[in-house]
Short mmCIF file of C-alpha atoms and ligand atoms in Angstrom, two decimals:
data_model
loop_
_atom_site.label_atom_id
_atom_site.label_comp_id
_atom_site.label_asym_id
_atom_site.label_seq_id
_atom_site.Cartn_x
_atom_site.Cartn_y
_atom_site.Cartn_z
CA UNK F 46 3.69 2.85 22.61
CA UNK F 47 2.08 3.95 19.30
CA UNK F 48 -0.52 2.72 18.99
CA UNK F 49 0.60 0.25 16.69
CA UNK F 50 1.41 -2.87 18.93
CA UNK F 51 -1.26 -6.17 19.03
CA UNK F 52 -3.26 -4.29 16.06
CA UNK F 53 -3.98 -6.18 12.73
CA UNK F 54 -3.20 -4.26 9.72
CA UNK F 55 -4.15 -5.40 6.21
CA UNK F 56 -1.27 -4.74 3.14
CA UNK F 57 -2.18 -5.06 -0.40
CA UNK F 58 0.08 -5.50 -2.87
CA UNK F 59 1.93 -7.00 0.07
CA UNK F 60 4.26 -9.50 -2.35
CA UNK F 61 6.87 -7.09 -2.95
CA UNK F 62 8.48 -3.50 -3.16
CA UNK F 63 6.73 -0.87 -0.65
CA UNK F 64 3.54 -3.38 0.58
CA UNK F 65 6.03 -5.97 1.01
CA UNK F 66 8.19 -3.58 3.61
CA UNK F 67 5.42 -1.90 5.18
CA UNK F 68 4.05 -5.09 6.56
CA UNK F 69 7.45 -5.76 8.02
CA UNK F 70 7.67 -2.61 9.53
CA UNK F 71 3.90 -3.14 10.74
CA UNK F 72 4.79 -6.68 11.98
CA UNK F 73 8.54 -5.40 13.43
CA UNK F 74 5.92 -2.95 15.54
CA UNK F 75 3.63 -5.71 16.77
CA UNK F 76 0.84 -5.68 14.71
CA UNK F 77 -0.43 -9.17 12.98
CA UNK F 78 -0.59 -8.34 9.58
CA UNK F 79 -2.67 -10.26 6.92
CA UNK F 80 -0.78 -9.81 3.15
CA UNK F 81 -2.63 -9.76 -0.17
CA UNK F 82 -1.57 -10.00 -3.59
CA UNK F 83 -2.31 -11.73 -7.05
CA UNK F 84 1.51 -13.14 -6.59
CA UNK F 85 1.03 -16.49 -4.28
CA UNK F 86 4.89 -17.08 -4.17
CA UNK F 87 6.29 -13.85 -3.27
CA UNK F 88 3.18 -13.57 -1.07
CA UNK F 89 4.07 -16.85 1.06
CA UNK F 90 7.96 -15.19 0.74
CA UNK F 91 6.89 -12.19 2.94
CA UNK F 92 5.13 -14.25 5.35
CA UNK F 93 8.16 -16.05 5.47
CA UNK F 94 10.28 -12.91 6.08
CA UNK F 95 8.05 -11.50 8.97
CA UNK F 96 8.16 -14.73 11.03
CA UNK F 97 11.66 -15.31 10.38
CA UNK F 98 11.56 -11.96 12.82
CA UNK F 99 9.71 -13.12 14.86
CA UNK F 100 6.31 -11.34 13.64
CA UNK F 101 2.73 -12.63 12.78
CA UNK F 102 1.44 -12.84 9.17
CA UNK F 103 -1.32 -14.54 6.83
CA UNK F 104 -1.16 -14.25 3.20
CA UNK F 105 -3.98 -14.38 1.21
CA UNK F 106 -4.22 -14.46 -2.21
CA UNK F 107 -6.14 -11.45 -3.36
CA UNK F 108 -6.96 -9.44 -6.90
CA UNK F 109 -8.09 -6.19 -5.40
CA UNK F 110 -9.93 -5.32 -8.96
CA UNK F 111 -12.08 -8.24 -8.15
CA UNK F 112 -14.75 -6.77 -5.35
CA UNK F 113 -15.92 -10.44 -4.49
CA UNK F 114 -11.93 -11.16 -3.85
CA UNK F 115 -11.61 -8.00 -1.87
CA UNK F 116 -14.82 -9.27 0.29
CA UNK F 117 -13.55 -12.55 0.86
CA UNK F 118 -9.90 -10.70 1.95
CA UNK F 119 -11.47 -8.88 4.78
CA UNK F 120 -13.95 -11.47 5.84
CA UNK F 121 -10.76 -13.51 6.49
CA UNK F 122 -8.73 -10.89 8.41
CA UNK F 123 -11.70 -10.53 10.35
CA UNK F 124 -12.03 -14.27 11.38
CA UNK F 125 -8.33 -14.91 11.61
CA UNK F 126 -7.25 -11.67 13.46
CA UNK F 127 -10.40 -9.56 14.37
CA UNK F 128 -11.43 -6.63 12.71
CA UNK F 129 -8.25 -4.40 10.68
CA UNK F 130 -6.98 -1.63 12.85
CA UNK F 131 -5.04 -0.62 9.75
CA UNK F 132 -5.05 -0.82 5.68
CA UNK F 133 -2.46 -0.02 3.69
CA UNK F 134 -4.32 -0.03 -0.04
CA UNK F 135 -0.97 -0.05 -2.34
CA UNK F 136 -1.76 -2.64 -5.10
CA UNK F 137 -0.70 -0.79 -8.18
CA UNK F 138 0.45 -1.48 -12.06
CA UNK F 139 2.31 1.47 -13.61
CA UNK F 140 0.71 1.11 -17.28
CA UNK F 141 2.13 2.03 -20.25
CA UNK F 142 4.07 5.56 -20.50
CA UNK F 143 3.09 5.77 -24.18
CA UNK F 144 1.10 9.56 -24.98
CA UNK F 145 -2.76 9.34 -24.18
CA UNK F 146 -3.93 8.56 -28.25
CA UNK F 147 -1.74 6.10 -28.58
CA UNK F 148 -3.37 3.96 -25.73
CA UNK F 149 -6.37 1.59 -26.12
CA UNK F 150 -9.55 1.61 -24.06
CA UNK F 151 -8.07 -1.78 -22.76
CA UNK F 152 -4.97 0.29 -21.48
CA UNK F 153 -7.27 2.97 -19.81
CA UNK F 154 -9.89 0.22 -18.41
CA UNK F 155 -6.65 -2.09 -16.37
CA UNK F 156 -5.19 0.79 -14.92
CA UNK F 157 -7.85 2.31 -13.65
CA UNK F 158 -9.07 -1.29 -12.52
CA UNK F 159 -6.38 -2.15 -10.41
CA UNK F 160 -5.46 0.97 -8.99
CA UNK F 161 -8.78 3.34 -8.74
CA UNK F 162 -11.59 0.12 -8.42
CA UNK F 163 -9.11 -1.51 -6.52
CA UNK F 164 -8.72 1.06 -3.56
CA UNK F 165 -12.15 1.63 -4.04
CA UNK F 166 -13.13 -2.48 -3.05
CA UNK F 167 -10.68 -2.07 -0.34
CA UNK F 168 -12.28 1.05 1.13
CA UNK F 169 -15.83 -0.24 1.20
CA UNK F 170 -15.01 -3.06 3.19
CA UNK F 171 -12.49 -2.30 5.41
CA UNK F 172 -14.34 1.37 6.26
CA UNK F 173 -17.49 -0.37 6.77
CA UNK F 174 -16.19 -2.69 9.63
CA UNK F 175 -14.04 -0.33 10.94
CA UNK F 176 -16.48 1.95 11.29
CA UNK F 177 -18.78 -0.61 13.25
CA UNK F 178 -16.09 -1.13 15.24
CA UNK F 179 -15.32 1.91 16.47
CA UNK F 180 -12.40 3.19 14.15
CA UNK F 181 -9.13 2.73 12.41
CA UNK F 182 -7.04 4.14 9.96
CA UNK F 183 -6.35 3.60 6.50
CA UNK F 184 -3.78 4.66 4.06
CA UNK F 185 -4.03 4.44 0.18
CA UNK F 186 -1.24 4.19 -1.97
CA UNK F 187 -1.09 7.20 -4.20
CA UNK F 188 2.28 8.51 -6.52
CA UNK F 189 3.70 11.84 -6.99
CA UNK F 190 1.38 11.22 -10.33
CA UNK F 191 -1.51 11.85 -8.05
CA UNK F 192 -0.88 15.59 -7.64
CA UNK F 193 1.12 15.71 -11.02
CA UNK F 194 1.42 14.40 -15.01
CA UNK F 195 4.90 12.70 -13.23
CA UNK F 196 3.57 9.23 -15.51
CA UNK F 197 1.43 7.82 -18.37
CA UNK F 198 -2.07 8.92 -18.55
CA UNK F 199 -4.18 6.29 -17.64
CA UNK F 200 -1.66 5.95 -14.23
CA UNK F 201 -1.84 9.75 -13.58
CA UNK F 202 -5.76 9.78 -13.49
CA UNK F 203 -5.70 6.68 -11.40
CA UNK F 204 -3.39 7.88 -8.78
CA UNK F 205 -5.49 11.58 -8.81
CA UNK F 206 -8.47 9.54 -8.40
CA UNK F 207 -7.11 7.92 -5.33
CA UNK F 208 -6.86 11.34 -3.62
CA UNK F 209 -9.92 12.04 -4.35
CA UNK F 210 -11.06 8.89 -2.62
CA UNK F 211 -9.13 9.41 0.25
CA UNK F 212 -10.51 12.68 1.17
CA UNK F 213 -14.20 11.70 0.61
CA UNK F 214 -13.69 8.65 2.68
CA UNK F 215 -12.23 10.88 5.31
CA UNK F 216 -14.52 13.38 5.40
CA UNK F 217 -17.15 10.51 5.83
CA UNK F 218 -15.39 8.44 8.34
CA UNK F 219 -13.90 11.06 10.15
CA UNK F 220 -16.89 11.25 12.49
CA UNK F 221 -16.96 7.18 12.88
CA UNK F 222 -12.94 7.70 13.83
CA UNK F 223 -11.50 6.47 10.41
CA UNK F 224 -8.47 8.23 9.54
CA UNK F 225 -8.04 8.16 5.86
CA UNK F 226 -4.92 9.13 4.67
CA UNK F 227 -2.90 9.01 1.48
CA UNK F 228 1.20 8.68 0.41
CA UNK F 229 2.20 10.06 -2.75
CA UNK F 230 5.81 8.68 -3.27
CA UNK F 231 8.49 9.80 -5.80
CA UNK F 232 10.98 7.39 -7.51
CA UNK F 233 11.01 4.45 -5.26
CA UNK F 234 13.96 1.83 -6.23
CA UNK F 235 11.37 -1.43 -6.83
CA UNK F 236 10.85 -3.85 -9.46
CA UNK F 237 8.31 -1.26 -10.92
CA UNK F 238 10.88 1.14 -11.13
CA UNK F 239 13.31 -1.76 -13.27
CA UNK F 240 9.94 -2.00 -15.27
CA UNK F 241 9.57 1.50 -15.97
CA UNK F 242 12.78 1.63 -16.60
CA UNK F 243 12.90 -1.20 -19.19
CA UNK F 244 10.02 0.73 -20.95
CA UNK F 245 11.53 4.18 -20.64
CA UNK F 246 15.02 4.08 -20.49
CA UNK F 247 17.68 3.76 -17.85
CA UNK F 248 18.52 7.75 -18.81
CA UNK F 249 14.95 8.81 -18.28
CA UNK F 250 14.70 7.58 -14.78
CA UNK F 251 18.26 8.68 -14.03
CA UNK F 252 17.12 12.27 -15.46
CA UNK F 253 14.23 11.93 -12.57
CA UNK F 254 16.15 11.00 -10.04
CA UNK F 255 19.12 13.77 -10.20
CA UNK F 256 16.17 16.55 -10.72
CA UNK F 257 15.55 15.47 -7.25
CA UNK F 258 16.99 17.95 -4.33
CA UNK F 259 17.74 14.35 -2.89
CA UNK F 260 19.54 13.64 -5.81
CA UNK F 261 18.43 9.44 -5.15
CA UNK F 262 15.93 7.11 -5.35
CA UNK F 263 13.65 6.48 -2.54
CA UNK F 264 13.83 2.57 -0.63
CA UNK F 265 10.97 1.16 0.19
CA UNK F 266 11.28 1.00 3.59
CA UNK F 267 11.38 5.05 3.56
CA UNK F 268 7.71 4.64 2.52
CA UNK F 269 6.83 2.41 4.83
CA UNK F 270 7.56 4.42 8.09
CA UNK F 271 5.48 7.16 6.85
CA UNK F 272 2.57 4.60 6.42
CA UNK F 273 2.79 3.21 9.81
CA UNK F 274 3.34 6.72 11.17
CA UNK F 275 -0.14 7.51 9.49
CA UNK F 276 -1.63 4.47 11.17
CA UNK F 277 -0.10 5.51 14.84
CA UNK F 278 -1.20 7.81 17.41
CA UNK F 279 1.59 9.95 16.44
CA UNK F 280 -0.75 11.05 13.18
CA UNK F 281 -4.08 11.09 15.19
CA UNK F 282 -5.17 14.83 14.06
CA UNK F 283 -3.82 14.23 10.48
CA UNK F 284 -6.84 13.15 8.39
CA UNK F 285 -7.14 13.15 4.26
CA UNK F 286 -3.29 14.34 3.57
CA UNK F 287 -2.16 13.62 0.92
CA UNK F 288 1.87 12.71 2.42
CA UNK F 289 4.45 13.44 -0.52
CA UNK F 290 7.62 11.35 0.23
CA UNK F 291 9.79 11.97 -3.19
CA UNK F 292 13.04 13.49 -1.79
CA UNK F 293 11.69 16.98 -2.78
CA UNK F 294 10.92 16.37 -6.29
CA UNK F 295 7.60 18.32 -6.38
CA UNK F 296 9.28 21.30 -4.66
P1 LIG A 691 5.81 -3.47 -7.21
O1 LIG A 691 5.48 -3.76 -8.63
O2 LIG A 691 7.15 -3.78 -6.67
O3 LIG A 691 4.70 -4.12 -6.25
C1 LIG A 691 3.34 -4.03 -6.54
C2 LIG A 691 2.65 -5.27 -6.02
O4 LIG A 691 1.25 -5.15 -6.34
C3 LIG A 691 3.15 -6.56 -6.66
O5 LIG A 691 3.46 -7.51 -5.68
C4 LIG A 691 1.99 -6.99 -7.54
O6 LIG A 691 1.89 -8.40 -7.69
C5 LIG A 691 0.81 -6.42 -6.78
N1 LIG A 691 -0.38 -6.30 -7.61
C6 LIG A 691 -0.47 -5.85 -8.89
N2 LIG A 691 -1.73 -5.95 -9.33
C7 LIG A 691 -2.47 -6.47 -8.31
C8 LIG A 691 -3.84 -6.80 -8.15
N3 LIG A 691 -4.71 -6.64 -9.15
N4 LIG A 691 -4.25 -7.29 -6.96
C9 LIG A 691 -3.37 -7.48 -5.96
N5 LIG A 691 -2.06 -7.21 -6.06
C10 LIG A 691 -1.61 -6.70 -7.22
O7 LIG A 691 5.51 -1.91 -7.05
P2 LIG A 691 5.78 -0.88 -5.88
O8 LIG A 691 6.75 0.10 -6.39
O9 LIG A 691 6.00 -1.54 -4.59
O10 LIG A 691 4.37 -0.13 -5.89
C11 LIG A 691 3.43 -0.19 -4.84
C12 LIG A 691 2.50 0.98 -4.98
O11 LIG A 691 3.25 2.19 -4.91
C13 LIG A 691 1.74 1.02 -6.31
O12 LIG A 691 0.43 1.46 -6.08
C14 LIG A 691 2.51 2.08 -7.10
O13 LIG A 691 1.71 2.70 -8.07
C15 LIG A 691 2.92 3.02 -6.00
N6 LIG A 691 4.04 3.89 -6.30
C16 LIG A 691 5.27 3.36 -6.59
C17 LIG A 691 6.32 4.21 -6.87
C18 LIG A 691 7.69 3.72 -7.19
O14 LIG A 691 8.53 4.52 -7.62
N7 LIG A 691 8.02 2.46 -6.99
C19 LIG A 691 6.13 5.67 -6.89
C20 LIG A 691 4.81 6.11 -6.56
C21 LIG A 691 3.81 5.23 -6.28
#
């Protein structure tokens, strides 16, 4: 036991790629897990997927840029499930990779919407009832580009920002038994990777990849059991880490 069994986690971003197989792996475990993403049909696709195997899901639709959205998410975790035991705040874009001036305010202002604002939303909510409710623990979804320039500007401040979050909101919460913790992945083979990837260049990526000691991409999945091991009472002295899971790249 873990920890993790008859808790109800919340996964945003939960459509596809890494949110998509953490809330297996959180379902596969035994928590109920409610999904949320702006994507409606890949949502109702993971839900699918987790009962299929036997698990528990509810997908709700979900713009995490939009606080009122955010509010409404949590409200219905609450009143389906009971109060989260466990966030996973991974709803990200990637931006553009194009150099800093030649990026428009617009750019900046969506990045930074979706993936600073938007773990910010999450946090406020879920730490508030968590905290009423005696604790929790919550991972955000940071990069590699949280701790490095490994990305386009607007992506790199985002995902620095979102450590910065997670260690306030631990050092708050810590006392109310919220664990806050962060992942920083490296190249992770999803459909934002075949975006990037489109944008960049197959040979850019591939450059990435092989100056990794791991010499491959990451899966999804790899991310995932690092999340859920952050959620479980195997983690329960780590608080505001920032967990790098990029098959050595930033050694
Ligand atoms: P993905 O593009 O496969 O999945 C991202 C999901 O977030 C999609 O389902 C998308 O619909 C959803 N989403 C986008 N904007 C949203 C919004 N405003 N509200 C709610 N949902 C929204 O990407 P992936 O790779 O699974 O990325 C997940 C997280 O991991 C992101 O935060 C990303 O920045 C981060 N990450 C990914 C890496 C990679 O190599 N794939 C590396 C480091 C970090």
């Amino acid at each position: 036991m873990n920890g993790i069994e008859g808790g109800v986690a919340i996964v945003t971003g939960g459509a596809a790629g890494i949110g998509r197989a953490a809330a297996e792996r959180f379902a596969a475990e035994g928590a109920r897990v409610v999904v949320a993403d702006i994507d409606a049909d890949d949502l109702a696709e993971t839900v699918d997927l987790i009962e299929a195997d036997g698990g528990e899901a509810t997908a709700v639709e979900t713009d995490v840029s939009d606080a009122d959205d955010v509010a409404s998410l949590v409200e219905e975790t609450v009143d389906t499930y009971g109060v989260p035991d466990f966030a996973l705040n991974n709803a990200g874009i990637e931006g553009s990779s194009a150099p800093l001036a030649d990026q428009s305010l617009e750019d900046w202002k969506r990045v930074i919407d979706v993936n600073q604002t938007g773990v910010w939303n999450c946090l406020t909510e879920e730490l508030a009832v968590m905290a009423d409710n005696g604790g929790g623990a919550i991972v955000n979804t940071s990069s590699i580009a949280g701790l490095s320039a490994a990305g386009g500007g607007p992506y790199v401040a985002s995902k620095h920002g979102v450590i910065g979050l997670t260690r306030a909101a631990a050092a708050q919460y810590g006392p109310a038994g919220v664990r806050v913790n962060a992942v920083c992945p490296g190249v992770i083979d999803t459909e934002m990777i075949d975006r990037a990837s489109d944008e960049m260049g197959e040979e850019t990526i591939d450059q990435i990849v092989q100056a990794k000691p791991l010499r491959r991409m990451g899966e999804p999945e790899e991310v995932a059991s690092a999340v859920v091991w952050l959620c479980s009472d195997e983690s329960s002295f780590v608080t505001g880490h920032p967990l790098v899971i990029d098959g050595g790249y930033m050694a």
